[in-house]
Short mmCIF file of N, CA and C in Angstrom, two decimals:
data_model
loop_
_atom_site.label_atom_id
_atom_site.label_comp_id
_atom_site.label_asym_id
_atom_site.label_seq_id
_atom_site.Cartn_x
_atom_site.Cartn_y
_atom_site.Cartn_z
N UNK A 1 -6.10 -49.64 -56.28
CA UNK A 1 -5.64 -49.59 -54.92
C UNK A 1 -6.51 -48.60 -54.16
N UNK A 2 -6.69 -48.90 -52.91
CA UNK A 2 -7.45 -48.00 -52.04
C UNK A 2 -6.56 -47.64 -50.85
N UNK A 3 -6.77 -46.46 -50.34
CA UNK A 3 -6.01 -45.96 -49.19
C UNK A 3 -6.93 -45.85 -47.99
N UNK A 4 -6.47 -46.40 -46.85
CA UNK A 4 -7.23 -46.32 -45.60
C UNK A 4 -6.29 -45.91 -44.49
N UNK A 5 -6.65 -44.87 -43.77
CA UNK A 5 -5.87 -44.42 -42.61
C UNK A 5 -6.73 -44.50 -41.36
N UNK A 6 -6.07 -44.84 -40.27
CA UNK A 6 -6.74 -44.86 -38.97
C UNK A 6 -7.42 -43.52 -38.73
N UNK A 7 -8.62 -43.53 -38.24
CA UNK A 7 -9.33 -42.30 -37.91
C UNK A 7 -10.21 -41.76 -39.03
N UNK A 8 -10.18 -42.39 -40.19
CA UNK A 8 -11.04 -41.93 -41.28
C UNK A 8 -12.49 -42.29 -40.96
N UNK A 9 -13.38 -41.35 -41.24
CA UNK A 9 -14.81 -41.58 -41.00
C UNK A 9 -15.32 -42.61 -42.00
N UNK A 10 -16.15 -43.50 -41.54
CA UNK A 10 -16.72 -44.54 -42.40
C UNK A 10 -16.06 -45.88 -42.14
N UNK A 11 -16.30 -46.81 -43.03
CA UNK A 11 -15.80 -48.17 -42.90
C UNK A 11 -14.87 -48.50 -44.07
N UNK A 12 -13.86 -49.29 -43.80
CA UNK A 12 -12.94 -49.70 -44.86
C UNK A 12 -13.69 -50.46 -45.96
N UNK A 13 -14.71 -51.19 -45.59
CA UNK A 13 -15.49 -51.96 -46.57
C UNK A 13 -16.17 -51.05 -47.60
N UNK A 14 -16.37 -49.79 -47.25
CA UNK A 14 -16.96 -48.85 -48.20
C UNK A 14 -16.04 -48.59 -49.39
N UNK A 15 -14.75 -48.82 -49.21
CA UNK A 15 -13.77 -48.58 -50.28
C UNK A 15 -13.54 -49.78 -51.18
N UNK A 16 -13.84 -50.96 -50.67
CA UNK A 16 -13.47 -52.18 -51.37
C UNK A 16 -14.55 -52.62 -52.35
N UNK A 17 -14.13 -52.85 -53.57
CA UNK A 17 -15.01 -53.43 -54.59
C UNK A 17 -14.16 -54.29 -55.51
N UNK A 18 -14.74 -54.78 -56.61
CA UNK A 18 -14.04 -55.71 -57.49
C UNK A 18 -12.87 -55.06 -58.24
N UNK A 19 -12.76 -53.75 -58.20
CA UNK A 19 -11.69 -53.05 -58.90
C UNK A 19 -10.47 -52.78 -58.03
N UNK A 20 -10.58 -52.98 -56.74
CA UNK A 20 -9.48 -52.72 -55.82
C UNK A 20 -8.54 -53.93 -55.83
N UNK A 21 -7.26 -53.69 -56.17
CA UNK A 21 -6.28 -54.77 -56.23
C UNK A 21 -5.51 -54.91 -54.92
N UNK A 22 -5.54 -53.88 -54.08
CA UNK A 22 -4.85 -53.92 -52.78
C UNK A 22 -5.33 -52.76 -51.94
N UNK A 23 -5.13 -52.91 -50.64
CA UNK A 23 -5.44 -51.84 -49.70
C UNK A 23 -4.13 -51.38 -49.08
N UNK A 24 -3.91 -50.07 -49.07
CA UNK A 24 -2.72 -49.47 -48.46
C UNK A 24 -3.19 -48.78 -47.19
N UNK A 25 -2.60 -49.17 -46.05
CA UNK A 25 -3.11 -48.70 -44.77
C UNK A 25 -2.02 -48.58 -43.72
N UNK A 26 -2.34 -47.84 -42.67
CA UNK A 26 -1.48 -47.76 -41.50
C UNK A 26 -1.99 -48.64 -40.38
N UNK A 27 -2.96 -49.52 -40.68
CA UNK A 27 -3.54 -50.45 -39.71
C UNK A 27 -3.44 -51.87 -40.23
N UNK A 28 -3.39 -52.82 -39.33
CA UNK A 28 -3.50 -54.23 -39.68
C UNK A 28 -4.99 -54.56 -39.75
N UNK A 29 -5.44 -55.01 -40.92
CA UNK A 29 -6.86 -55.29 -41.13
C UNK A 29 -7.04 -56.68 -41.71
N UNK A 30 -8.14 -57.32 -41.39
CA UNK A 30 -8.49 -58.61 -41.96
C UNK A 30 -9.34 -58.36 -43.20
N UNK A 31 -8.72 -58.47 -44.37
CA UNK A 31 -9.42 -58.23 -45.63
C UNK A 31 -9.08 -59.33 -46.62
N UNK A 32 -9.83 -59.38 -47.73
CA UNK A 32 -9.66 -60.43 -48.73
C UNK A 32 -8.79 -60.01 -49.91
N UNK A 33 -7.98 -58.98 -49.75
CA UNK A 33 -7.06 -58.56 -50.81
C UNK A 33 -5.72 -58.22 -50.15
N UNK A 34 -4.67 -58.08 -50.95
CA UNK A 34 -3.38 -57.74 -50.34
C UNK A 34 -3.45 -56.46 -49.51
N UNK A 35 -2.79 -56.48 -48.36
CA UNK A 35 -2.72 -55.33 -47.47
C UNK A 35 -1.29 -54.84 -47.45
N UNK A 36 -1.09 -53.58 -47.83
CA UNK A 36 0.24 -52.99 -47.91
C UNK A 36 0.38 -51.91 -46.84
N UNK A 37 1.58 -51.81 -46.29
CA UNK A 37 1.86 -50.84 -45.24
C UNK A 37 2.13 -49.47 -45.86
N UNK A 38 1.33 -48.49 -45.51
CA UNK A 38 1.47 -47.14 -46.07
C UNK A 38 2.82 -46.51 -45.71
N UNK A 39 3.44 -47.01 -44.65
CA UNK A 39 4.73 -46.48 -44.22
C UNK A 39 5.92 -47.19 -44.86
N UNK A 40 5.63 -48.06 -45.81
CA UNK A 40 6.67 -48.79 -46.55
C UNK A 40 6.50 -48.54 -48.05
N UNK A 41 6.84 -47.33 -48.51
CA UNK A 41 6.60 -46.98 -49.91
C UNK A 41 7.33 -47.87 -50.91
N UNK A 42 8.49 -48.40 -50.54
CA UNK A 42 9.20 -49.30 -51.46
C UNK A 42 8.39 -50.58 -51.66
N UNK A 43 7.80 -51.09 -50.59
CA UNK A 43 6.95 -52.27 -50.70
C UNK A 43 5.72 -52.02 -51.56
N UNK A 44 5.14 -50.84 -51.43
CA UNK A 44 3.99 -50.47 -52.25
C UNK A 44 4.42 -50.38 -53.72
N UNK A 45 5.55 -49.75 -53.97
CA UNK A 45 6.07 -49.63 -55.34
C UNK A 45 6.39 -51.00 -55.93
N UNK A 46 6.98 -51.88 -55.13
CA UNK A 46 7.27 -53.24 -55.60
C UNK A 46 5.99 -53.98 -55.97
N UNK A 47 4.96 -53.83 -55.14
CA UNK A 47 3.68 -54.47 -55.44
C UNK A 47 3.12 -53.97 -56.77
N UNK A 48 3.14 -52.65 -56.97
CA UNK A 48 2.63 -52.07 -58.22
C UNK A 48 3.42 -52.58 -59.41
N UNK A 49 4.75 -52.56 -59.29
CA UNK A 49 5.60 -53.03 -60.39
C UNK A 49 5.30 -54.48 -60.74
N UNK A 50 5.19 -55.34 -59.72
CA UNK A 50 4.88 -56.74 -59.96
C UNK A 50 3.50 -56.91 -60.58
N UNK A 51 2.54 -56.15 -60.08
CA UNK A 51 1.17 -56.25 -60.63
C UNK A 51 1.15 -55.83 -62.10
N UNK A 52 1.88 -54.78 -62.44
CA UNK A 52 1.93 -54.32 -63.84
C UNK A 52 2.60 -55.37 -64.73
N UNK A 53 3.60 -56.04 -64.22
CA UNK A 53 4.32 -57.06 -65.01
C UNK A 53 3.48 -58.30 -65.22
N UNK A 54 2.73 -58.70 -64.17
CA UNK A 54 1.99 -59.97 -64.24
C UNK A 54 0.52 -59.79 -64.56
N UNK A 55 0.00 -58.58 -64.39
CA UNK A 55 -1.42 -58.37 -64.62
C UNK A 55 -2.28 -58.85 -63.47
N UNK A 56 -1.64 -59.16 -62.33
CA UNK A 56 -2.37 -59.54 -61.15
C UNK A 56 -1.55 -59.47 -59.91
#
C-alpha cells in the first residue's frame, strides 16, 4: 500500500509500482489500483483483511 496526501511534493506515480496493492489518499485520483479513502480507516482495514484472506 502507498500513502498519498494532497500537497505532497512530487507525483503520485512516483509511488506506484508492481508491489503496490492499493493507494490510500485524501484525494480522488484516476489510478489503475484500488483507491482507499485515508479518512475511512475501517474501509482501509477491511481492504487489508480481505486482501490477506484472498491473497489479492
